[in-house]
Amino acid sequence: MRATDPGEGAGFTPAAVVTTGSADPAAPLVVLLHGRGSHEREIITLTEQLPAGPTYAAVRAPIAEGGGYAWFANRGIGRPVAGSLRATMDWFRGWLDETAPAGRPVVLVGFSGGAAFAGGLLLDDPARYAGAAILYGPLPFEAGVPTTPGRLAGLPVFVAQGEHDTVIPRDLLDRTWDYLTGESDAAATARRDPVGHGIAPPALAALGAWLAALG
């Protein structure tokens, strides 16, 4: 694994980025976004069970919280403060656009709070991404990004949720599921497993197959 230190942006201190996989600057870039209170070195371990070929980059969120880091200020669990989300998305895009110039495929994989952040990035600029995985988290509804019908038309999206998740409010999970598998018009692959707020092994295997199919 290679550790890098991208430049400061949007008033935030530089974020740590840990990478693994291909060193080819033209390889697809899969960006891993950790959950609230976690960090980049935890989520990068998922790559041990994901397909070879892409470059994997786990980015540390810019807001220190609870011994870890967060992607945005909350107005309730799973409900980002719009101004905070905009600031961190702009910061992230500064890093991404330098790391992966236009033409390099970029796929987002977010867990929990990282899923909400990935969803915000995707909804804000769908054309920038080759796909996104929204794992055990909600989309950032009413947070300043569009959730209009057809917003993600044809875009590959992987959705995984736990049937017994008691961390993310069920209404947000259901709304996320309904939007991504319905009116967004995304090319959605969706599954629910009999687990709580954690990645089920079959879901991780399905994520790997989905990434492999993206090429």
Coordinates of N, CA and C in Angstrom, one line a residue:
M1 N 0.8 -1.2 0.0 CA 0.0 0.0 0.0 C 0.9 1.2 0.0
R2 N 0.4 2.3 -0.7 CA 1.2 3.5 -0.8 C 0.4 4.6 -0.2
A3 N 1.0 5.4 0.7 CA 0.3 6.5 1.4 C 0.7 7.8 0.7
T4 N -0.3 8.6 0.4 CA 0.0 9.9 -0.2 C -0.7 11.0 0.6
D5 N -0.4 12.2 0.3 CA -0.9 13.3 1.1 C -1.4 14.4 0.2
P6 N -2.7 14.4 -0.3 CA -3.1 15.3 -1.3 C -3.2 16.7 -0.7
G7 N -3.2 17.7 -1.6 CA -3.1 19.1 -1.1 C -4.3 19.6 -0.4
E8 N -4.2 20.6 0.4 CA -5.2 21.2 1.2 C -6.2 21.9 0.3
G9 N -7.5 21.9 0.7 CA -8.5 22.5 -0.1 C -9.7 22.9 0.7
A10 N -10.5 23.9 0.3 CA -11.7 24.3 0.9 C -11.6 24.6 2.4
G11 N -10.4 25.0 2.9 CA -10.2 25.3 4.3 C -9.9 24.1 5.2
F12 N -9.9 22.9 4.6 CA -9.7 21.7 5.4 C -8.2 21.4 5.4
T13 N -7.7 20.7 6.4 CA -6.3 20.2 6.4 C -6.2 19.1 5.4
P14 N -5.0 18.8 4.9 CA -4.9 17.7 4.0 C -5.4 16.4 4.5
A15 N -5.9 15.6 3.6 CA -6.5 14.3 4.0 C -5.5 13.2 3.6
A16 N -5.4 12.2 4.4 CA -4.6 11.1 4.1 C -5.3 10.2 3.1
V17 N -4.6 9.6 2.1 CA -5.1 8.7 1.1 C -4.2 7.5 1.1
V18 N -4.8 6.3 1.2 CA -4.0 5.1 1.1 C -4.4 4.4 -0.1
T19 N -3.5 3.9 -0.9 CA -3.8 3.3 -2.2 C -3.2 1.9 -2.2
T20 N -3.9 1.0 -3.0 CA -3.4 -0.3 -3.3 C -3.9 -0.7 -4.6
G21 N -3.4 -1.8 -5.1 CA -3.9 -2.3 -6.5 C -2.9 -1.8 -7.5
S22 N -3.5 -1.5 -8.7 CA -2.7 -1.1 -9.9 C -2.0 0.2 -9.7
A23 N -0.8 0.3 -10.1 CA -0.1 1.6 -10.1 C -0.2 2.3 -11.5
D24 N -0.9 1.7 -12.4 CA -1.1 2.3 -13.7 C -2.0 3.6 -13.6
P25 N -1.5 4.8 -14.0 CA -2.3 6.0 -13.8 C -3.5 6.0 -14.7
A26 N -3.6 5.0 -15.6 CA -4.8 4.9 -16.5 C -5.8 3.9 -16.0
A27 N -5.4 3.1 -15.0 CA -6.3 2.1 -14.5 C -7.6 2.7 -13.9
P28 N -8.7 2.0 -13.9 CA -9.9 2.5 -13.2 C -9.6 2.8 -11.8
L29 N -10.1 3.9 -11.3 CA -9.9 4.3 -9.9 C -11.1 4.0 -9.1
V30 N -11.0 3.2 -8.1 CA -12.1 2.9 -7.1 C -11.8 3.6 -5.8
V31 N -12.7 4.6 -5.5 CA -12.5 5.4 -4.3 C -13.3 4.8 -3.2
L32 N -12.7 4.5 -2.1 CA -13.4 3.9 -0.9 C -13.6 5.0 0.2
L33 N -14.8 5.2 0.6 CA -15.2 6.2 1.5 C -15.8 5.6 2.8
H34 N -15.0 5.8 3.9 CA -15.3 5.1 5.1 C -16.6 5.7 5.8
G35 N -17.0 5.0 6.9 CA -18.1 5.5 7.7 C -17.8 6.5 8.7
R36 N -18.8 7.1 9.3 CA -18.6 8.1 10.3 C -17.8 7.6 11.5
G37 N -16.8 8.4 11.9 CA -16.0 7.9 13.1 C -14.9 6.9 12.8
S38 N -14.8 6.6 11.5 CA -13.8 5.6 11.1 C -12.7 6.3 10.4
H39 N -11.9 5.6 9.6 CA -10.7 6.2 8.9 C -10.4 5.3 7.7
E40 N -9.5 5.9 6.9 CA -9.2 5.2 5.6 C -8.5 3.9 5.7
R41 N -7.8 3.6 6.8 CA -7.0 2.4 6.9 C -7.9 1.2 7.3
E42 N -9.1 1.5 7.7 CA -10.1 0.5 8.0 C -10.8 0.0 6.7
I43 N -11.3 0.9 5.9 CA -12.0 0.5 4.8 C -11.1 0.0 3.7
I44 N -9.9 0.3 3.6 CA -9.0 -0.2 2.6 C -8.8 -1.7 2.7
T45 N -9.1 -2.3 3.9 CA -9.0 -3.7 4.0 C -10.0 -4.5 3.2
L46 N -11.1 -3.8 2.8 CA -12.0 -4.5 1.9 C -11.4 -5.0 0.6
T47 N -10.4 -4.3 0.2 CA -9.8 -4.6 -1.1 C -9.2 -6.0 -1.2
E48 N -8.9 -6.6 0.0 CA -8.4 -7.9 0.0 C -9.4 -8.9 -0.6
Q49 N -10.6 -8.5 -0.7 CA -11.7 -9.4 -1.2 C -12.3 -8.8 -2.5
L50 N -11.7 -7.8 -3.1 CA -12.2 -7.2 -4.3 C -11.3 -7.5 -5.5
P51 N -11.8 -7.4 -6.7 CA -11.0 -7.9 -7.8 C -9.7 -7.1 -8.1
A52 N -8.7 -7.7 -8.6 CA -7.5 -7.1 -9.1 C -7.8 -6.3 -10.3
G53 N -7.0 -5.3 -10.6 CA -7.2 -4.6 -11.9 C -7.2 -3.1 -11.6
P54 N -8.2 -2.6 -10.8 CA -8.3 -1.2 -10.5 C -7.2 -0.7 -9.6
T55 N -7.0 0.6 -9.5 CA -6.4 1.2 -8.4 C -7.4 1.5 -7.3
Y56 N -7.2 1.2 -6.1 CA -8.1 1.4 -5.0 C -7.5 2.6 -4.1
A57 N -8.3 3.6 -3.8 CA -7.8 4.7 -3.0 C -8.8 4.9 -1.9
A58 N -8.4 4.8 -0.6 CA -9.2 5.1 0.5 C -8.9 6.4 1.0
V59 N -9.9 7.3 1.1 CA -9.6 8.7 1.4 C -10.1 8.9 2.9
R60 N -9.4 9.7 3.7 CA -9.8 10.0 5.0 C -10.7 11.3 4.9
A61 N -11.8 11.2 5.6 CA -12.8 12.3 5.6 C -12.1 13.5 6.3
P62 N -12.5 14.8 6.0 CA -11.8 15.9 6.5 C -12.2 16.5 7.8
I63 N -13.3 15.9 8.4 CA -13.8 16.4 9.7 C -13.5 15.4 10.8
A64 N -12.7 15.8 11.8 CA -12.3 14.9 12.9 C -13.6 14.8 13.8
E65 N -13.8 13.5 14.2 CA -15.0 13.2 15.0 C -14.9 11.9 15.7
G66 N -15.0 11.9 17.0 CA -15.1 10.6 17.8 C -14.0 9.7 17.6
G67 N -12.8 10.2 17.6 CA -11.6 9.4 17.4 C -11.4 9.0 16.0
G68 N -12.3 9.4 15.1 CA -12.1 9.1 13.6 C -12.5 10.3 12.9
Y69 N -13.2 10.1 11.7 CA -13.4 11.3 10.8 C -14.8 11.1 10.2
A70 N -15.3 12.3 9.8 CA -16.7 12.4 9.2 C -16.6 13.2 7.9
W71 N -17.6 12.9 7.1 CA -17.7 13.6 5.8 C -18.5 14.9 5.8
F72 N -19.3 15.0 6.8 CA -20.2 16.2 6.9 C -20.8 16.3 8.3
A73 N -21.2 17.5 8.6 CA -22.0 17.7 9.8 C -23.4 17.2 9.6
N74 N -24.0 16.6 10.7 CA -25.3 16.0 10.6 C -26.3 17.0 11.2
R75 N -27.5 16.9 10.7 CA -28.7 17.5 11.3 C -29.6 16.4 11.8
G76 N -29.1 15.2 11.9 CA -29.7 14.0 12.3 C -29.0 12.8 11.6
I77 N -29.1 11.6 12.2 CA -28.4 10.5 11.6 C -28.8 10.3 10.1
G78 N -27.8 10.3 9.2 CA -28.1 10.2 7.8 C -28.6 11.4 7.1
R79 N -28.6 12.5 7.8 CA -29.2 13.8 7.2 C -28.1 14.9 7.3
P80 N -27.3 15.0 6.2 CA -26.2 16.0 6.2 C -26.8 17.4 6.2
V81 N -26.0 18.3 6.9 CA -26.2 19.7 6.7 C -25.7 20.1 5.3
A82 N -26.6 20.8 4.6 CA -26.3 21.1 3.2 C -25.0 21.8 3.0
G83 N -24.8 22.9 3.8 CA -23.6 23.7 3.6 C -22.3 22.9 3.9
S84 N -22.4 22.0 4.9 CA -21.2 21.2 5.2 C -20.9 20.2 4.1
L85 N -22.0 19.6 3.6 CA -21.8 18.6 2.5 C -21.2 19.3 1.3
R86 N -21.7 20.4 0.9 CA -21.2 21.2 -0.2 C -19.7 21.4 -0.1
A87 N -19.3 21.9 1.1 CA -17.9 22.2 1.4 C -17.0 21.0 1.2
T88 N -17.4 19.9 1.8 CA -16.6 18.7 1.7 C -16.6 18.0 0.3
M89 N -17.7 18.1 -0.4 CA -17.7 17.6 -1.8 C -16.8 18.5 -2.7
D90 N -16.8 19.8 -2.5 CA -15.9 20.6 -3.3 C -14.4 20.3 -3.0
W91 N -14.1 20.0 -1.7 CA -12.8 19.6 -1.3 C -12.4 18.3 -1.9
F92 N -13.3 17.4 -1.9 CA -13.0 16.1 -2.5 C -12.8 16.2 -4.0
R93 N -13.6 17.0 -4.6 CA -13.4 17.1 -6.1 C -12.1 17.7 -6.4
G94 N -11.6 18.6 -5.6 CA -10.3 19.2 -5.8 C -9.2 18.1 -5.9
W95 N -9.3 17.1 -4.9 CA -8.4 16.0 -4.9 C -8.6 15.1 -6.1
L96 N -9.9 14.8 -6.4 CA -10.2 13.8 -7.4 C -9.8 14.3 -8.8
D97 N -10.0 15.5 -9.1 CA -9.8 16.0 -10.4 C -8.3 16.1 -10.7
E98 N -7.5 16.2 -9.6 CA -6.0 16.2 -9.8 C -5.5 14.7 -9.9
T99 N -6.1 13.8 -9.2 CA -5.7 12.4 -9.1 C -6.2 11.7 -10.4
A100 N -7.4 11.9 -10.8 CA -8.0 11.2 -11.9 C -8.5 12.2 -13.0
P101 N -7.7 12.7 -13.9 CA -8.1 13.6 -14.9 C -9.3 13.0 -15.7
A102 N -10.0 13.9 -16.4 CA -11.1 13.5 -17.2 C -10.7 12.3 -18.2
G103 N -11.5 11.3 -18.3 CA -11.2 10.2 -19.1 C -10.8 8.9 -18.3
R104 N -10.3 9.1 -17.1 CA -10.0 8.0 -16.2 C -11.3 7.6 -15.5
P105 N -11.7 6.3 -15.6 CA -13.0 5.9 -15.0 C -12.8 6.0 -13.4
V106 N -13.8 6.5 -12.8 CA -13.9 6.6 -11.3 C -15.1 6.0 -10.8
V107 N -15.0 5.1 -9.8 CA -16.1 4.4 -9.2 C -16.0 4.7 -7.7
L108 N -17.1 5.1 -7.1 CA -17.2 5.4 -5.7 C -17.8 4.2 -4.9
V109 N -17.2 3.9 -3.8 CA -17.7 2.8 -2.9 C -17.8 3.4 -1.5
G110 N -19.0 3.6 -1.0 CA -19.1 4.3 0.3 C -19.9 3.4 1.3
F111 N -19.5 3.4 2.5 CA -20.1 2.6 3.6 C -20.7 3.6 4.6
S112 N -22.0 3.5 4.9 CA -22.7 4.2 6.0 C -22.6 5.7 5.7
G113 N -21.9 6.5 6.5 CA -21.8 7.9 6.2 C -21.0 8.2 4.9
G114 N -20.1 7.3 4.6 CA -19.4 7.3 3.3 C -20.4 7.0 2.1
A115 N -21.4 6.2 2.4 CA -22.4 6.0 1.3 C -23.2 7.2 1.1
A116 N -23.6 8.0 2.1 CA -24.3 9.2 1.9 C -23.4 10.2 1.2
F117 N -22.1 10.3 1.5 CA -21.2 11.2 0.8 C -21.0 10.7 -0.7
A118 N -20.9 9.4 -0.9 CA -20.8 9.0 -2.3 C -22.1 9.3 -3.1
G119 N -23.2 9.1 -2.4 CA -24.4 9.5 -3.1 C -24.5 11.0 -3.4
G120 N -24.0 11.8 -2.5 CA -24.0 13.2 -2.8 C -23.2 13.6 -4.0
L121 N -22.0 13.0 -4.0 CA -21.1 13.2 -5.2 C -21.7 12.8 -6.5
L122 N -22.3 11.6 -6.4 CA -22.9 11.0 -7.6 C -24.1 11.9 -8.1
L123 N -25.0 12.3 -7.2 CA -26.1 13.1 -7.6 C -25.7 14.5 -8.0
D124 N -24.6 15.0 -7.5 CA -24.2 16.4 -7.8 C -23.6 16.4 -9.2
D125 N -22.9 15.3 -9.7 CA -22.3 15.4 -11.0 C -22.3 13.9 -11.5
P126 N -23.4 13.4 -12.0 CA -23.4 12.0 -12.4 C -22.5 11.6 -13.5
A127 N -22.2 12.6 -14.4 CA -21.3 12.3 -15.6 C -19.9 12.1 -15.2
R128 N -19.5 12.5 -14.0 CA -18.1 12.4 -13.5 C -17.7 10.9 -13.2
Y129 N -18.7 10.1 -12.9 CA -18.4 8.8 -12.3 C -18.9 7.6 -13.2
A130 N -18.1 6.5 -13.2 CA -18.5 5.3 -13.9 C -19.5 4.4 -13.2
G131 N -19.7 4.8 -11.9 CA -20.6 4.0 -11.1 C -20.4 4.3 -9.6
A132 N -21.3 3.8 -8.8 CA -21.1 4.0 -7.3 C -21.8 2.8 -6.6
A133 N -21.2 2.5 -5.5 CA -21.8 1.5 -4.5 C -22.2 2.2 -3.3
I134 N -23.5 2.1 -2.9 CA -24.1 2.7 -1.7 C -24.3 1.6 -0.7
L135 N -23.4 1.5 0.2 CA -23.4 0.3 1.1 C -23.9 0.7 2.5
Y136 N -25.1 0.2 2.9 CA -25.6 0.4 4.3 C -25.6 1.8 4.7
G137 N -26.1 2.6 3.8 CA -26.3 4.1 4.1 C -27.3 4.7 3.2
P138 N -27.7 5.9 3.5 CA -28.8 6.6 2.7 C -28.2 7.6 1.7
L139 N -29.0 8.0 0.8 CA -28.7 9.1 0.0 C -28.9 10.4 0.8
P140 N -28.2 11.5 0.5 CA -28.4 12.7 1.3 C -29.6 13.5 0.8
F141 N -30.8 13.1 1.1 CA -32.0 13.8 0.7 C -32.1 15.2 1.4
E142 N -32.7 16.1 0.7 CA -32.8 17.5 1.3 C -31.5 18.1 1.8
A143 N -30.4 17.8 1.1 CA -29.1 18.3 1.4 C -28.4 19.1 0.3
G144 N -29.2 19.6 -0.6 CA -28.7 20.5 -1.6 C -28.2 19.8 -2.9
V145 N -28.5 18.5 -3.0 CA -28.1 17.8 -4.3 C -29.4 17.3 -4.9
P146 N -29.5 17.3 -6.3 CA -30.8 16.9 -6.9 C -31.1 15.4 -6.7
T147 N -32.3 15.1 -6.5 CA -32.8 13.7 -6.4 C -34.1 13.7 -7.3
T148 N -34.0 14.3 -8.5 CA -35.0 14.3 -9.5 C -35.2 13.0 -10.2
P149 N -36.3 12.8 -10.8 CA -36.5 11.6 -11.6 C -35.5 11.6 -12.8
G150 N -34.9 10.4 -13.1 CA -34.0 10.2 -14.2 C -32.6 10.8 -14.0
R151 N -32.3 11.2 -12.8 CA -31.0 11.9 -12.5 C -29.8 11.0 -12.8
L152 N -30.0 9.7 -12.5 CA -28.9 8.8 -12.7 C -29.1 7.8 -13.9
A153 N -29.8 8.3 -14.9 CA -30.2 7.4 -16.0 C -29.1 6.6 -16.6
G154 N -29.2 5.3 -16.5 CA -28.2 4.3 -17.1 C -27.0 4.2 -16.3
L155 N -26.8 4.9 -15.2 CA -25.5 4.8 -14.4 C -25.5 3.5 -13.6
P156 N -24.4 2.7 -13.6 CA -24.4 1.6 -12.7 C -24.3 1.9 -11.3
V157 N -25.2 1.4 -10.5 CA -25.2 1.6 -9.0 C -25.5 0.3 -8.3
F158 N -24.7 0.1 -7.3 CA -24.8 -1.1 -6.5 C -25.3 -0.7 -5.1
V159 N -26.4 -1.3 -4.6 CA -27.0 -1.0 -3.4 C -27.0 -2.2 -2.5
A160 N -26.5 -2.1 -1.2 CA -26.6 -3.1 -0.3 C -27.1 -2.6 1.0
Q161 N -28.1 -3.3 1.6 CA -28.6 -2.9 2.9 C -28.8 -4.1 3.8
G162 N -28.8 -3.8 5.1 CA -29.1 -4.8 6.1 C -30.6 -4.8 6.5
E163 N -31.2 -5.9 6.5 CA -32.7 -6.0 6.9 C -32.9 -5.6 8.4
H164 N -31.8 -5.8 9.2 CA -31.9 -5.5 10.6 C -31.1 -4.3 11.0
D165 N -30.8 -3.4 10.1 CA -30.0 -2.2 10.4 C -30.8 -1.3 11.3
T166 N -30.3 -1.0 12.5 CA -30.9 -0.1 13.5 C -30.1 1.1 13.7
V167 N -29.1 1.3 12.9 CA -28.2 2.5 12.9 C -28.8 3.6 12.0
I168 N -29.0 3.3 10.8 CA -29.6 4.2 9.8 C -31.1 4.1 9.9
P169 N -31.8 5.3 10.0 CA -33.3 5.2 10.1 C -33.9 4.5 8.9
R170 N -34.8 3.6 9.2 CA -35.4 2.7 8.2 C -36.1 3.5 7.1
D171 N -36.6 4.7 7.4 CA -37.3 5.5 6.4 C -36.3 6.0 5.3
L172 N -35.1 6.3 5.8 CA -34.1 6.8 4.9 C -33.5 5.6 4.0
L173 N -33.4 4.4 4.6 CA -32.9 3.3 3.8 C -34.0 2.9 2.8
D174 N -35.2 2.9 3.1 CA -36.3 2.6 2.2 C -36.4 3.6 1.1
R175 N -36.3 4.9 1.4 CA -36.3 5.9 0.4 C -35.2 5.8 -0.5
T176 N -34.0 5.5 0.0 CA -32.8 5.3 -0.9 C -33.0 4.2 -1.8
W177 N -33.5 3.1 -1.3 CA -33.7 1.9 -2.1 C -34.7 2.2 -3.2
D178 N -35.8 2.8 -2.8 CA -36.9 3.1 -3.8 C -36.4 4.0 -4.9
Y179 N -35.6 5.0 -4.5 CA -35.1 6.0 -5.5 C -34.1 5.3 -6.5
L180 N -33.1 4.6 -5.9 CA -32.1 4.1 -6.7 C -32.6 2.9 -7.6
T181 N -33.6 2.2 -7.2 CA -34.1 1.1 -8.0 C -35.3 1.5 -8.8
G182 N -35.7 2.8 -8.7 CA -36.9 3.2 -9.4 C -36.7 4.5 -10.2
E183 N -37.1 5.6 -9.6 CA -37.2 6.9 -10.4 C -35.9 7.5 -10.8
S184 N -34.8 7.1 -10.2 CA -33.5 7.6 -10.6 C -33.1 7.1 -12.0
D185 N -33.7 6.0 -12.4 CA -33.4 5.3 -13.7 C -32.0 4.8 -13.7
A186 N -31.3 4.6 -12.6 CA -30.0 4.0 -12.5 C -30.1 2.6 -13.0
A187 N -29.0 2.0 -13.5 CA -28.9 0.6 -13.7 C -28.5 -0.1 -12.4
A188 N -29.5 -0.3 -11.6 CA -29.2 -0.7 -10.2 C -29.1 -2.2 -10.0
T189 N -28.1 -2.6 -9.2 CA -28.0 -3.9 -8.6 C -28.2 -3.8 -7.1
A190 N -29.3 -4.4 -6.6 CA -29.6 -4.1 -5.2 C -29.9 -5.4 -4.5
R191 N -29.5 -5.4 -3.2 CA -29.7 -6.6 -2.4 C -29.8 -6.2 -0.9
R192 N -30.7 -7.0 -0.2 CA -30.8 -6.8 1.2 C -30.5 -8.2 1.9
D193 N -29.6 -8.1 2.9 CA -29.2 -9.4 3.6 C -29.7 -9.3 5.0
P194 N -29.9 -10.5 5.7 CA -30.4 -10.5 7.0 C -29.3 -10.2 8.1
V195 N -28.8 -9.0 8.0 CA -27.7 -8.5 8.9 C -28.1 -7.1 9.4
G196 N -27.3 -6.6 10.3 CA -27.5 -5.3 10.8 C -26.7 -4.3 10.0
H197 N -26.0 -3.4 10.8 CA -25.2 -2.3 10.1 C -23.8 -2.8 9.9
G198 N -23.6 -3.7 9.0 CA -22.3 -4.2 8.7 C -22.4 -5.0 7.4
I199 N -21.3 -5.1 6.7 CA -21.3 -5.7 5.3 C -21.4 -7.2 5.4
A200 N -22.4 -7.7 4.9 CA -22.6 -9.2 4.9 C -21.6 -9.8 3.9
P201 N -21.0 -10.9 4.2 CA -20.0 -11.5 3.3 C -20.6 -11.8 1.9
P202 N -21.9 -12.2 1.7 CA -22.4 -12.4 0.4 C -22.5 -11.0 -0.4
A203 N -22.8 -10.0 0.4 CA -22.9 -8.6 -0.3 C -21.5 -8.2 -0.7
L204 N -20.5 -8.5 0.0 CA -19.1 -8.1 -0.4 C -18.7 -8.9 -1.6
A205 N -19.1 -10.2 -1.7 CA -18.8 -11.0 -2.9 C -19.5 -10.4 -4.1
A206 N -20.8 -10.0 -3.9 CA -21.6 -9.4 -5.0 C -21.0 -8.1 -5.4
L207 N -20.5 -7.3 -4.5 CA -19.8 -6.1 -4.8 C -18.6 -6.3 -5.7
G208 N -17.8 -7.3 -5.3 CA -16.7 -7.7 -6.2 C -17.1 -8.1 -7.6
A209 N -18.1 -8.9 -7.7 CA -18.6 -9.3 -9.0 C -19.1 -8.1 -9.8
W210 N -19.7 -7.1 -9.1 CA -20.2 -5.9 -9.8 C -19.1 -5.1 -10.3
L211 N -18.0 -4.9 -9.5 CA -16.9 -4.2 -9.9 C -16.2 -4.8 -11.1
A212 N -16.0 -6.1 -11.0 CA -15.4 -6.9 -12.1 C -16.1 -6.7 -13.4
A213 N -17.5 -6.7 -13.3 CA -18.3 -6.5 -14.5 C -18.2 -5.1 -15.1
L214 N -17.9 -4.1 -14.3 CA -17.7 -2.8 -14.8 C -16.4 -2.6 -15.7
G215 N -15.5 -3.6 -15.4 CA -14.2 -3.5 -16.2 C -13.3 -2.5 -15.6

